[in-house]
Amino acid sequence: MDDHVEIRPAEPFDDLPTLGDVPAATAAQMAEADRIASEELGIPLELLMENASHQIAVAARTFLGGVANRRIVAFVGSGNNGGDALGALRHLSGWGATVGAVLSGRAERLRPLARRQHDILANLGVPRDAAVDDADLVIDGLLGYSVAGPPRDAVADLIRAANASRLPVLAVDIPSGLHPDTGEPLGVTIRAALTVTLALPKRGLVATRSRALVGELLLADIGIPPQAFDRLTIETRGLFERGDLVRIIR
């Protein structure tokens, strides 16, 4: 598969900057870039999560044409994707949306960064176990690019619930249940209207077979510098020169 994908604008993202092509990364490459950024370059993971959360919120606002008086619910896994989704709810709440979260497990089982985002929302009075019946958008923060097998138990149940709701779903980084490298469903898989992938698109997102599950595909800058990708021989300099959110057409 070609590691480069073409970008051009389309509704509702026709004001976004356009680029000729963008490199795609495997899950292993993305994990190594994350490690280099945090451990060797000293960029706190919490800062990257905050950047990701803001970008997801901006994409949600753009997709909905504004969030005042809109209702947005996040389905939240235990990992950093869940933390990104929770952080996005904080921004969206501040912009006028009514927000709620549904956790796939107990709050005590959230990873540290995700737990911190959860506790902030709890302090703000954001409800847990929110109903999705009258929501305008569901944010999928259940599973990320490190997924190793089919979704199980509560995560699988929430994926089914999101798909059955027939509400538009915004997937954080990658639709939960999708193989990050091949684009094959690993089992029950989120069917997203919009996917906001972080730093670089994962190869599976640009595979032809994944189009119906990925929906619109946006690429967001979360502050991982080009130096983190140099060792992987992936060139990202200038990628976000004209804007930090771009649309990918496969």
Short mmCIF file of C-alpha atoms in Angstrom, two decimals:
data_model
loop_
_atom_site.label_atom_id
_atom_site.label_comp_id
_atom_site.label_asym_id
_atom_site.label_seq_id
_atom_site.Cartn_x
_atom_site.Cartn_y
_atom_site.Cartn_z
CA MET A 1 0.00 0.00 0.00
CA ASP A 2 1.18 3.52 -0.75
CA ASP A 3 2.32 5.23 2.46
CA HIS A 4 1.14 8.63 1.20
CA VAL A 5 -2.41 9.90 0.96
CA GLU A 6 -3.86 12.88 -0.83
CA ILE A 7 -5.63 15.71 0.98
CA ARG A 8 -8.29 18.04 -0.38
CA PRO A 9 -11.16 19.97 1.22
CA ALA A 10 -14.85 19.06 1.40
CA GLU A 11 -17.91 19.93 3.47
CA PRO A 12 -18.06 20.62 6.37
CA PHE A 13 -14.30 21.03 6.36
CA ASP A 14 -13.85 23.01 3.15
CA ASP A 15 -12.05 25.83 4.97
CA LEU A 16 -9.25 23.58 6.17
CA PRO A 17 -5.79 23.89 4.58
CA THR A 18 -4.88 21.35 1.93
CA LEU A 19 -1.69 19.38 1.36
CA GLY A 20 -0.41 17.24 -1.47
CA ASP A 21 0.36 14.08 0.51
CA VAL A 22 0.99 12.88 4.05
CA PRO A 23 3.04 9.89 5.27
CA ALA A 24 1.21 7.14 7.13
CA ALA A 25 2.67 5.29 10.13
CA THR A 26 2.39 1.77 11.47
CA ALA A 27 1.33 1.27 15.07
CA ALA A 28 4.91 0.33 15.98
CA GLN A 29 6.28 3.48 14.37
CA MET A 30 3.73 5.64 16.16
CA ALA A 31 4.52 4.04 19.50
CA GLU A 32 8.22 4.71 18.98
CA ALA A 33 7.59 8.33 17.99
CA ASP A 34 5.49 8.79 21.14
CA ARG A 35 8.31 7.28 23.22
CA ILE A 36 10.98 9.47 21.67
CA ALA A 37 8.87 12.59 22.14
CA SER A 38 8.23 11.90 25.82
CA GLU A 39 11.34 10.06 27.03
CA GLU A 40 14.10 11.56 24.90
CA LEU A 41 12.79 14.99 23.95
CA GLY A 42 11.11 15.60 27.30
CA ILE A 43 7.63 16.50 26.05
CA PRO A 44 5.15 15.55 28.79
CA LEU A 45 2.50 13.07 27.70
CA GLU A 46 -0.01 15.21 29.55
CA LEU A 47 0.79 18.09 27.18
CA LEU A 48 0.27 15.86 24.13
CA MET A 49 -3.05 14.70 25.58
CA GLU A 50 -4.18 18.27 26.16
CA ASN A 51 -3.29 19.17 22.57
CA ALA A 52 -5.15 16.10 21.28
CA SER A 53 -8.19 16.90 23.42
CA HIS A 54 -8.40 20.42 22.05
CA GLN A 55 -8.09 19.26 18.45
CA ILE A 56 -10.83 16.66 18.92
CA ALA A 57 -13.11 19.31 20.41
CA VAL A 58 -12.42 21.69 17.52
CA ALA A 59 -13.21 18.93 15.01
CA ALA A 60 -16.46 18.13 16.83
CA ARG A 61 -17.47 21.78 16.81
CA THR A 62 -16.72 22.06 13.11
CA PHE A 63 -18.57 18.84 12.29
CA LEU A 64 -21.69 19.99 14.15
CA GLY A 65 -21.50 23.59 12.92
CA GLY A 66 -21.26 24.81 16.52
CA VAL A 67 -21.84 23.15 19.88
CA ALA A 68 -24.00 25.61 21.84
CA ASN A 69 -27.05 23.70 23.10
CA ARG A 70 -25.76 20.47 21.55
CA ARG A 71 -25.43 17.25 23.54
CA ILE A 72 -22.23 15.23 23.22
CA VAL A 73 -21.47 11.91 24.94
CA ALA A 74 -18.06 10.20 25.06
CA PHE A 75 -17.59 6.43 25.32
CA VAL A 76 -14.39 6.09 27.31
CA GLY A 77 -11.87 3.26 27.58
CA SER A 78 -9.20 2.93 30.22
CA GLY A 79 -6.27 4.19 28.14
CA ASN A 80 -5.03 7.45 26.70
CA ASN A 81 -7.70 7.54 23.98
CA GLY A 82 -10.20 7.68 26.79
CA GLY A 83 -8.25 10.55 28.33
CA ASP A 84 -8.29 12.41 25.00
CA ALA A 85 -12.07 12.01 24.79
CA LEU A 86 -12.58 13.17 28.38
CA GLY A 87 -10.38 16.21 27.80
CA ALA A 88 -12.37 17.04 24.68
CA LEU A 89 -15.58 17.01 26.74
CA ARG A 90 -14.09 19.66 29.02
CA HIS A 91 -13.43 21.99 26.10
CA LEU A 92 -16.84 21.32 24.55
CA SER A 93 -18.57 22.00 27.85
CA GLY A 94 -16.79 25.33 28.10
CA TRP A 95 -18.01 26.21 24.60
CA GLY A 96 -21.65 25.62 25.53
CA ALA A 97 -22.30 21.93 24.88
CA THR A 98 -24.04 19.62 27.31
CA VAL A 99 -21.64 16.72 27.80
CA GLY A 100 -21.55 13.34 29.49
CA ALA A 101 -19.30 10.29 29.67
CA VAL A 102 -19.83 6.54 29.68
CA LEU A 103 -16.88 4.55 31.05
CA SER A 104 -16.12 1.00 29.94
CA GLY A 105 -15.09 0.13 33.50
CA ARG A 106 -14.55 1.58 36.94
CA ALA A 107 -12.85 4.96 37.18
CA GLU A 108 -10.19 3.36 39.40
CA ARG A 109 -9.04 1.32 36.41
CA LEU A 110 -8.33 4.33 34.21
CA ARG A 111 -4.67 4.95 33.43
CA PRO A 112 -3.18 7.91 35.32
CA LEU A 113 -3.58 10.57 32.62
CA ALA A 114 -7.10 9.46 31.76
CA ARG A 115 -7.98 9.34 35.46
CA ARG A 116 -6.82 12.93 35.86
CA GLN A 117 -9.08 14.04 33.01
CA HIS A 118 -11.95 12.08 34.55
CA ASP A 119 -11.45 13.69 37.95
CA ILE A 120 -11.43 17.18 36.43
CA LEU A 121 -14.77 16.49 34.76
CA ALA A 122 -16.12 15.09 38.03
CA ASN A 123 -15.12 18.33 39.75
CA LEU A 124 -17.02 20.20 37.02
CA GLY A 125 -20.12 18.13 37.62
CA VAL A 126 -20.12 16.29 34.29
CA PRO A 127 -22.36 13.21 34.63
CA ARG A 128 -21.20 9.62 34.29
CA ASP A 129 -23.18 6.87 32.55
CA ALA A 130 -24.96 9.43 30.37
CA ALA A 131 -27.71 8.31 28.03
CA VAL A 132 -27.12 8.68 24.29
CA ASP A 133 -30.74 8.69 23.16
CA ASP A 134 -30.95 12.43 22.50
CA ALA A 135 -27.25 13.13 21.84
CA ASP A 136 -26.05 14.97 18.75
CA LEU A 137 -22.65 13.27 18.67
CA VAL A 138 -20.86 10.31 20.26
CA ILE A 139 -17.09 10.50 20.78
CA ASP A 140 -15.39 7.10 20.57
CA GLY A 141 -12.47 7.00 23.00
CA LEU A 142 -12.58 3.27 23.73
CA LEU A 143 -9.52 1.76 21.99
CA GLY A 144 -6.41 3.17 20.33
CA TYR A 145 -3.71 2.11 17.90
CA SER A 146 -2.19 -0.34 20.41
CA VAL A 147 -5.23 -2.64 20.23
CA ALA A 148 -4.08 -6.27 20.15
CA GLY A 149 -7.27 -8.28 19.62
CA PRO A 150 -11.03 -8.18 19.22
CA PRO A 151 -12.93 -5.85 21.57
CA ARG A 152 -14.37 -7.71 24.53
CA ASP A 153 -16.90 -7.39 27.32
CA ALA A 154 -18.00 -3.83 28.15
CA VAL A 155 -15.93 -2.29 25.35
CA ALA A 156 -17.60 -4.52 22.77
CA ASP A 157 -21.01 -3.72 24.27
CA LEU A 158 -20.37 0.02 24.01
CA ILE A 159 -19.24 -0.30 20.39
CA ARG A 160 -22.47 -2.12 19.61
CA ALA A 161 -24.45 0.55 21.45
CA ALA A 162 -22.76 3.36 19.53
CA ASN A 163 -23.43 1.70 16.19
CA ALA A 164 -27.01 0.83 17.12
CA SER A 165 -27.75 4.42 18.16
CA ARG A 166 -27.37 5.57 14.54
CA LEU A 167 -25.88 8.80 15.91
CA PRO A 168 -22.80 10.28 14.24
CA VAL A 169 -19.63 9.01 15.91
CA LEU A 170 -16.32 10.88 16.08
CA ALA A 171 -13.51 8.35 16.58
CA VAL A 172 -10.42 9.46 18.47
CA ASP A 173 -7.30 8.54 16.44
CA ILE A 174 -8.79 5.30 15.05
CA PRO A 175 -12.24 3.68 15.21
CA SER A 176 -12.28 1.23 18.11
CA GLY A 177 -11.88 -2.33 16.86
CA LEU A 178 -10.06 -1.42 13.62
CA HIS A 179 -6.60 -2.91 13.00
CA PRO A 180 -4.26 0.10 12.85
CA ASP A 181 -1.99 -1.37 10.16
CA THR A 182 -4.31 -3.34 7.87
CA GLY A 183 -7.63 -1.53 8.27
CA GLU A 184 -9.38 -4.86 8.92
CA PRO A 185 -12.06 -5.07 11.62
CA LEU A 186 -10.77 -7.13 14.54
CA GLY A 187 -14.32 -7.94 15.61
CA VAL A 188 -17.14 -5.58 16.44
CA THR A 189 -15.89 -2.18 15.22
CA ILE A 190 -17.03 1.42 15.48
CA ARG A 191 -18.58 2.80 12.32
CA ALA A 192 -17.47 6.44 12.49
CA ALA A 193 -18.81 9.45 10.65
CA LEU A 194 -15.53 11.23 11.40
CA THR A 195 -12.11 10.07 12.58
CA VAL A 196 -9.59 12.54 14.00
CA THR A 197 -6.21 10.84 13.80
CA LEU A 198 -3.33 12.28 15.80
CA ALA A 199 0.16 13.32 14.58
CA LEU A 200 0.11 11.00 11.53
CA PRO A 201 -2.55 8.78 9.95
CA LYS A 202 -2.21 5.12 10.82
CA ARG A 203 -1.86 2.93 7.74
CA GLY A 204 -5.10 1.08 8.33
CA LEU A 205 -7.04 4.34 8.18
CA VAL A 206 -6.05 4.93 4.57
CA ALA A 207 -6.63 1.36 3.40
CA THR A 208 -9.51 1.06 0.94
CA ARG A 209 -11.21 -1.62 3.02
CA SER A 210 -11.57 0.71 6.03
CA ARG A 211 -13.34 3.60 4.32
CA ALA A 212 -16.84 2.66 5.45
CA LEU A 213 -15.69 2.48 9.08
CA VAL A 214 -13.44 5.57 9.18
CA GLY A 215 -15.78 8.11 7.57
CA GLU A 216 -14.29 11.57 7.09
CA LEU A 217 -10.62 11.50 8.09
CA LEU A 218 -8.92 14.50 9.69
CA LEU A 219 -5.29 14.74 10.73
CA ALA A 220 -4.47 16.80 13.83
CA ASP A 221 -1.19 18.28 15.02
CA ILE A 222 -0.68 17.45 18.70
CA GLY A 223 2.83 18.84 19.04
CA ILE A 224 5.07 15.84 18.29
CA PRO A 225 8.08 17.49 16.59
CA PRO A 226 9.67 16.24 13.36
CA GLN A 227 12.74 15.13 15.31
CA ALA A 228 10.67 12.37 16.89
CA PHE A 229 10.02 10.91 13.43
CA ASP A 230 13.52 11.42 11.97
CA ARG A 231 14.87 8.14 13.34
CA LEU A 232 11.96 6.38 11.65
CA THR A 233 12.83 8.06 8.32
CA ILE A 234 9.41 9.70 8.24
CA GLU A 235 9.51 13.34 7.13
CA THR A 236 6.91 15.57 8.78
CA ARG A 237 8.51 19.02 8.49
CA GLY A 238 6.06 21.56 7.16
CA LEU A 239 3.14 19.16 7.45
CA PHE A 240 1.06 21.63 9.47
CA GLU A 241 2.55 24.83 8.08
CA ARG A 242 -0.81 26.27 7.02
CA GLY A 243 -2.97 24.85 9.78
CA ASP A 244 -3.01 22.25 12.53
CA LEU A 245 -6.07 20.35 11.30
CA VAL A 246 -6.25 18.98 7.75
CA ARG A 247 -8.59 16.69 5.87
CA ILE A 248 -7.42 13.46 4.27
CA ILE A 249 -9.06 12.03 1.17
CA ARG A 250 -8.30 8.39 0.47
#
